[in-house]
PDB file of C-alpha atoms in Angstrom:
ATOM      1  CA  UNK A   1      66.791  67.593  51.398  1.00  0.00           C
ATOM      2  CA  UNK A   2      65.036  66.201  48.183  1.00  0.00           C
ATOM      3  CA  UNK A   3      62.615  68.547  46.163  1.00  0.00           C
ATOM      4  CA  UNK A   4      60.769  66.091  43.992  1.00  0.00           C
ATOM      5  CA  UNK A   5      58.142  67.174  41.405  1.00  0.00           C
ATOM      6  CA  UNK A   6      55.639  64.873  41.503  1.00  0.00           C
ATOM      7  CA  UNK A   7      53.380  66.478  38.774  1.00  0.00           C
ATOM      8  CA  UNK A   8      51.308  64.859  36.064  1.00  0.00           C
ATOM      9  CA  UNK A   9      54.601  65.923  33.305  1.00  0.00           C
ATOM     10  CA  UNK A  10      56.848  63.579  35.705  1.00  0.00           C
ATOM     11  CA  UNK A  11      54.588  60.628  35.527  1.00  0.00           C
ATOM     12  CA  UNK A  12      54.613  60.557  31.859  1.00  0.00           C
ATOM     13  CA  UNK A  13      57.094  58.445  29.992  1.00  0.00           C
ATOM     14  CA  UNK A  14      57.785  56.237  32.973  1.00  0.00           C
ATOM     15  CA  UNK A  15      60.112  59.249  34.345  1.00  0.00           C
ATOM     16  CA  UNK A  16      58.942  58.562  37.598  1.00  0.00           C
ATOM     17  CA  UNK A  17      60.799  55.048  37.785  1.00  0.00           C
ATOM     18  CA  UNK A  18      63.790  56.917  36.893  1.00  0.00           C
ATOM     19  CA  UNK A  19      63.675  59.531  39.203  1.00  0.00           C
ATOM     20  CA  UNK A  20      62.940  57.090  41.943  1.00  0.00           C
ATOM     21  CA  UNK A  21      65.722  55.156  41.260  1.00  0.00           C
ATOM     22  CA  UNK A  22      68.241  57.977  41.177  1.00  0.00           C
ATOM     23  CA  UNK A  23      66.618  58.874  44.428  1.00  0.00           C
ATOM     24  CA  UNK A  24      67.253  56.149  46.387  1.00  0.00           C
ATOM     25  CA  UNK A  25      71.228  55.907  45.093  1.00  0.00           C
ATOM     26  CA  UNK A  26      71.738  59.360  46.543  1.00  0.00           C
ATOM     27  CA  UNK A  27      69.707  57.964  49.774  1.00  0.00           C
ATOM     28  CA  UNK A  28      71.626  55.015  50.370  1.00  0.00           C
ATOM     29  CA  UNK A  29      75.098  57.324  49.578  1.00  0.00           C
ATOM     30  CA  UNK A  30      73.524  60.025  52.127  1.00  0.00           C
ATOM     31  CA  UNK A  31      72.968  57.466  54.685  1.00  0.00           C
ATOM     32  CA  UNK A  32      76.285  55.723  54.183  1.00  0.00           C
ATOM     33  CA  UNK A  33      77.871  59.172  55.275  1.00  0.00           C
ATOM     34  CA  UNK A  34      75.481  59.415  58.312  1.00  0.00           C
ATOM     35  CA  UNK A  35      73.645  62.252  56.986  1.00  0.00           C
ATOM     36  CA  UNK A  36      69.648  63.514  57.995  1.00  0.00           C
ATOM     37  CA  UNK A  37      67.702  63.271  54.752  1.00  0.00           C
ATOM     38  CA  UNK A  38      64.371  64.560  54.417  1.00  0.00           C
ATOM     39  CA  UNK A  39      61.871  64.650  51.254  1.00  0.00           C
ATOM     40  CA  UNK A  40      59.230  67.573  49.743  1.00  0.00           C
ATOM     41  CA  UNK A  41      57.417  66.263  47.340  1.00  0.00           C
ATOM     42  CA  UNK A  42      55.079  69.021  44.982  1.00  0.00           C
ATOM     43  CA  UNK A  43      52.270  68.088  42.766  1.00  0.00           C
ATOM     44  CA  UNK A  44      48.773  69.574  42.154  1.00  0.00           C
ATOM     45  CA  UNK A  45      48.383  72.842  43.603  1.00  0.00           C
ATOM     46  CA  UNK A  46      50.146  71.943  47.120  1.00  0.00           C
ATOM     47  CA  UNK A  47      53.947  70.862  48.766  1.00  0.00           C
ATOM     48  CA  UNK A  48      53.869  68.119  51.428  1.00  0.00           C
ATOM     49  CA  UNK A  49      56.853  67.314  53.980  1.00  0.00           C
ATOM     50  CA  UNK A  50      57.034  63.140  53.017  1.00  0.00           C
ATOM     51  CA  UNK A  51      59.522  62.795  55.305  1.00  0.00           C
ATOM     52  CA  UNK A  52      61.205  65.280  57.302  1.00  0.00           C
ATOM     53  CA  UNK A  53      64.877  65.026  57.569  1.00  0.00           C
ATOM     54  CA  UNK A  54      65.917  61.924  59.389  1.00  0.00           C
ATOM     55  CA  UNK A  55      68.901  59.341  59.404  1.00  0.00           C
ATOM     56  CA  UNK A  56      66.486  56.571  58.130  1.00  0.00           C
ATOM     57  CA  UNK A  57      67.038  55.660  54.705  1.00  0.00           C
ATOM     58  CA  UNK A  58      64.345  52.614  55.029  1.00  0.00           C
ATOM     59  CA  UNK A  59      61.655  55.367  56.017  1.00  0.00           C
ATOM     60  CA  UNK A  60      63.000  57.686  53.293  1.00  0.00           C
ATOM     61  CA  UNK A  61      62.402  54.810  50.485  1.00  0.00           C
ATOM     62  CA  UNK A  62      59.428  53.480  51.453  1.00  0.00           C
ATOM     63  CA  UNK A  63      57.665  57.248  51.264  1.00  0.00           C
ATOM     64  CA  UNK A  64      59.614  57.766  47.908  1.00  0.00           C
ATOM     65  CA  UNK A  65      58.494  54.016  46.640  1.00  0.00           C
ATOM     66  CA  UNK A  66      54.537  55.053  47.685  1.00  0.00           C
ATOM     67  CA  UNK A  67      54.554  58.485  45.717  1.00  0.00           C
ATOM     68  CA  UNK A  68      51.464  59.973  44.482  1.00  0.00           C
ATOM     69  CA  UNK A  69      52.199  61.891  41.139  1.00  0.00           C
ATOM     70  CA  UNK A  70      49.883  63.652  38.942  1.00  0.00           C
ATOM     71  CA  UNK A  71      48.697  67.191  38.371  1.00  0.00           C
ATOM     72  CA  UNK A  72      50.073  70.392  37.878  1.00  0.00           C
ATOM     73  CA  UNK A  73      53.549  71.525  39.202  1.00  0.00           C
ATOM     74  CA  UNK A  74      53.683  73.874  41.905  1.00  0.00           C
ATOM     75  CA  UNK A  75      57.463  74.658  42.159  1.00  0.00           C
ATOM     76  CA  UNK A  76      57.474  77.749  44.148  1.00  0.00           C
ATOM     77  CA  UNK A  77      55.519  76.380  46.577  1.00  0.00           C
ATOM     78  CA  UNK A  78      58.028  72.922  46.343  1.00  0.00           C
ATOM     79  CA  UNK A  79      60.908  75.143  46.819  1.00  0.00           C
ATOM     80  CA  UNK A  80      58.836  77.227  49.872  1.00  0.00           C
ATOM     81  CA  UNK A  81      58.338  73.944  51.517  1.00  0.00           C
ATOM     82  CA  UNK A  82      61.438  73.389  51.335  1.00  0.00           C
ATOM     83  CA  UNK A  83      63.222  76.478  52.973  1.00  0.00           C
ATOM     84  CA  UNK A  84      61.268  76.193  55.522  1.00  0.00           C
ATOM     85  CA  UNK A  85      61.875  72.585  56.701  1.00  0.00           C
ATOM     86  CA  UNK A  86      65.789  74.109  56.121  1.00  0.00           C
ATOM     87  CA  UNK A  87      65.365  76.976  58.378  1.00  0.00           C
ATOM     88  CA  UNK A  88      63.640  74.663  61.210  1.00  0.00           C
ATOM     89  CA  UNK A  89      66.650  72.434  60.408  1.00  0.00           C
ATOM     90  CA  UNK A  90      69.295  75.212  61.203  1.00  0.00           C
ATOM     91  CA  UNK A  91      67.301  76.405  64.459  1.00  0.00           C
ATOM     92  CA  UNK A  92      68.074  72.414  65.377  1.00  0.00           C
ATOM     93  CA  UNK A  93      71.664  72.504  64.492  1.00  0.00           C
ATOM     94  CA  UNK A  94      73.192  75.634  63.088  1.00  0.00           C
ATOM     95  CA  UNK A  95      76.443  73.497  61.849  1.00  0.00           C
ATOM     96  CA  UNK A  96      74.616  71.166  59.437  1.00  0.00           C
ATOM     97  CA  UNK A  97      75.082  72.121  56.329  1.00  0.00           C
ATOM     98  CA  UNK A  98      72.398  71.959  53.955  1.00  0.00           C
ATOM     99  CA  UNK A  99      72.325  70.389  50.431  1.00  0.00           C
ATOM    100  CA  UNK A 100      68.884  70.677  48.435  1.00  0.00           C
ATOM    101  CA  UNK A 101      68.468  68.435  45.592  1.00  0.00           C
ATOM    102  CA  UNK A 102      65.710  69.477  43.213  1.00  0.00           C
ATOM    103  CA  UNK A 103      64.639  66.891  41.044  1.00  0.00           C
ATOM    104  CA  UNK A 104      62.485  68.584  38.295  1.00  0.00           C
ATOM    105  CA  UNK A 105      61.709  68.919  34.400  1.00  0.00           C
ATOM    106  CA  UNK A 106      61.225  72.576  35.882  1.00  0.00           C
ATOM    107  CA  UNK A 107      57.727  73.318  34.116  1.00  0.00           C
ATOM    108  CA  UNK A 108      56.200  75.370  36.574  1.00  0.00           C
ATOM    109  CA  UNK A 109      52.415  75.408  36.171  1.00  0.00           C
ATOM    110  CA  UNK A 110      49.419  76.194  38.080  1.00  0.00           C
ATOM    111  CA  UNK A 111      48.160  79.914  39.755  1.00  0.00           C
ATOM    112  CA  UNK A 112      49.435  83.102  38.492  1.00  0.00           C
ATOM    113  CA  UNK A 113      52.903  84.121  36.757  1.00  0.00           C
ATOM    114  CA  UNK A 114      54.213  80.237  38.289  1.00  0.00           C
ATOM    115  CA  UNK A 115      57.698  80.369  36.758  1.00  0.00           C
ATOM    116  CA  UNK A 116      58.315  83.925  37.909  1.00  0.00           C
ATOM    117  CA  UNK A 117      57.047  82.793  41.940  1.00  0.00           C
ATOM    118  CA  UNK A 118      59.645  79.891  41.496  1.00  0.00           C
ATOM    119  CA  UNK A 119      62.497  82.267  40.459  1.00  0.00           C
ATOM    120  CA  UNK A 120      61.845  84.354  43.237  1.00  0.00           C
ATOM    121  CA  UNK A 121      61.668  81.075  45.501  1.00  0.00           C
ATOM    122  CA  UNK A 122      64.770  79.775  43.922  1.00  0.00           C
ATOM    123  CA  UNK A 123      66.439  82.972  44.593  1.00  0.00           C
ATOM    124  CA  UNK A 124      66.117  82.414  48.520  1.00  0.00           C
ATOM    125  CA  UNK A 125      68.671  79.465  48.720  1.00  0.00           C
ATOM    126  CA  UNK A 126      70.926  81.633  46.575  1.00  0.00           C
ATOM    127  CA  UNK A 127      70.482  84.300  49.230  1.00  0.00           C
ATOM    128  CA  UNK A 128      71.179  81.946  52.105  1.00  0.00           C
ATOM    129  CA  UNK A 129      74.142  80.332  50.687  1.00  0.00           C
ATOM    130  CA  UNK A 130      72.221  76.636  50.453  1.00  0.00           C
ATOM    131  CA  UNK A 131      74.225  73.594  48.421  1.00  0.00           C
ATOM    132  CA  UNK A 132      71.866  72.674  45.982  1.00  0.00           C
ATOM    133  CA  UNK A 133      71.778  70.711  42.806  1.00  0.00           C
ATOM    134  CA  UNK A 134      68.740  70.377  40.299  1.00  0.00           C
ATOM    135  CA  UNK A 135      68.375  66.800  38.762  1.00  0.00           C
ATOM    136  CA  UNK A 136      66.975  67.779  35.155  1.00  0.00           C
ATOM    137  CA  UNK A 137      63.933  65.151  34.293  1.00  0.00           C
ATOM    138  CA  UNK A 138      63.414  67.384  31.206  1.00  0.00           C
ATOM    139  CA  UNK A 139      63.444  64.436  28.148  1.00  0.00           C
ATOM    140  CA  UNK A 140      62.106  64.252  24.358  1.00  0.00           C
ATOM    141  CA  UNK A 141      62.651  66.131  21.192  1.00  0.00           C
ATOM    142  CA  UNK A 142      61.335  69.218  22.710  1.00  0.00           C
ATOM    143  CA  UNK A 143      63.458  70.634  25.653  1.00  0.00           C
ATOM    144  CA  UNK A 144      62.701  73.889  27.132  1.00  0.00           C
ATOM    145  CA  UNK A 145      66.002  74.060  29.594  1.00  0.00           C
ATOM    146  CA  UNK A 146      64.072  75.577  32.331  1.00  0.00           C
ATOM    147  CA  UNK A 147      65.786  72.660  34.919  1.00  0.00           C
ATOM    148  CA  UNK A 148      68.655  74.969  33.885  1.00  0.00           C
ATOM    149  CA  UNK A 149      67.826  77.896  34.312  1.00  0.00           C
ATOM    150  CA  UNK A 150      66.345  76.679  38.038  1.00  0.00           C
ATOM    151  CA  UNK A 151      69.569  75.755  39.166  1.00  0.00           C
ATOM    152  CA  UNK A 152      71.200  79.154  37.790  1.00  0.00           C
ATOM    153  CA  UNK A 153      68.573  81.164  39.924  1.00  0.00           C
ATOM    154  CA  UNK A 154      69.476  78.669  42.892  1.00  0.00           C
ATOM    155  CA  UNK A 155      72.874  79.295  42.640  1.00  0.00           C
ATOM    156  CA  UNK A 156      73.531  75.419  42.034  1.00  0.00           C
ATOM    157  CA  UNK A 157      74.505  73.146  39.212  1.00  0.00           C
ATOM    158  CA  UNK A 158      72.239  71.092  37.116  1.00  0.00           C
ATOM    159  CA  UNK A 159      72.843  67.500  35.760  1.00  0.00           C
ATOM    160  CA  UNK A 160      70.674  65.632  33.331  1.00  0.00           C
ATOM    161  CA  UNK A 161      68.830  62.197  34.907  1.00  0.00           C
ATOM    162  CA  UNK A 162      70.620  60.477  32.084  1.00  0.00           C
ATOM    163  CA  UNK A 163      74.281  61.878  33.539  1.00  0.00           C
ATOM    164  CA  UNK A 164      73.032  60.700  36.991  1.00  0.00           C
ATOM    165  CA  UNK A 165      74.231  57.130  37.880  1.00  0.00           C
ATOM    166  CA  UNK A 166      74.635  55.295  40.669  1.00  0.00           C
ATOM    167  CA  UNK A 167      78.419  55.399  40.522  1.00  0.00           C
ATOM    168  CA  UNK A 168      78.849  59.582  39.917  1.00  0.00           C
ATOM    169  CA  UNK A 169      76.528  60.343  42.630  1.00  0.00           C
ATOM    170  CA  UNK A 170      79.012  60.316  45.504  1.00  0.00           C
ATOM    171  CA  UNK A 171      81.235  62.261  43.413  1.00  0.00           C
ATOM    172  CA  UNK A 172      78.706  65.266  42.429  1.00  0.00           C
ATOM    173  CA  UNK A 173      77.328  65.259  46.223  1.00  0.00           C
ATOM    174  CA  UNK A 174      81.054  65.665  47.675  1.00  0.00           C
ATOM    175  CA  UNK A 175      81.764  68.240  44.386  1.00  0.00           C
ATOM    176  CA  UNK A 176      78.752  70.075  45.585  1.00  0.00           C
ATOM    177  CA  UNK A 177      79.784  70.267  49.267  1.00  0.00           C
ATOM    178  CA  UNK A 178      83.408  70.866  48.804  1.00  0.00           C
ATOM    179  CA  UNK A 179      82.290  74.103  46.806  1.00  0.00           C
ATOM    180  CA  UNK A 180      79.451  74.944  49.603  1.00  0.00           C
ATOM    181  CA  UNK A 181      82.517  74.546  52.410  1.00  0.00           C
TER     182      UNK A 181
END
């Protein structure tokens, strides 16, 4: 299940281009191993379902390719979106086995105390045992390592967009799920 922040601080720089194209490599390596993938995407004050989880990899890009970005970054309520399309997920088939990819600069923004909601949100998958793996967007002279510090609280590990090409992605997804197993 992809997490993506779609926030205003993701559209800047041309991040967004990036991000998308790292998604769709771990798509098309998700669907060449038959897996369901689904999308969350958070931006504004809101998380929307773009796709729940399906074997579809066309549908998957073409929601991914038509993303809205802008605003402030709700992550808690990314990551909430998230556990719940998990949980429905499980009730479906309790032998899947989940892997959440977050794909963030982590700058939670927007309501009260927003980094302190996403910890706590963060702190669910930990608590359930969930896969997950936080794609850090963070760039520039200025780097605030919260990306890192997500995936700590998730129980996960964190790689940097720049570390994340096309040809490593099959090996940190079957790193990732050999260590869930």
């Amino acid at each position: 299940l992809f997490v993506v922040d779609a926030s205003g601080s993701m559209a800047a720089r041309q991040r967004m281009s990036a991000v998308k194209g790292a998604v769709l490599s771990l798509l098309l390596d998700a669907y060449q191993r038959r897996d369901k993938v689904g999308l969350v995407t958070f931006r504004g004050s809101a998380a929307d379902v773009a796709l729940p989880p399906t074997s579809s990899v066309d549908a998957a890009a073409a929601r991914l390719e038509a993303l809205p970005t802008g605003g402030r970054t709700p992550l808690a309520a990314g990551l909430l979106k998230a556990h719940d399309v998990l949980r429905v997920e499980r009730l479906r088939d309790p032998a899947r086995r989940a892997l959440v990819v977050v794909v963030t600069d982590g700058r939670a923004t927007g309501g009260p105390e927003p980094v302190a909601l996403a910890s706590r949100a963060a702190r669910l998958f930990a608590a359930d045992g969930v896969a997950s793996v936080v794609v850090d967007c963070e760039s520039g002279p200025v780097r605030l390592g919260l990306a890192g510090q997500l995936a700590g609280e998730l129980g996960g590990t964190a790689v940097t967009l720049d570390e994340l090409r096309a040809d490593s992605i099959a090996g940190l997804v079957k790193d990732v799920q050999r260590r869930a197993a």
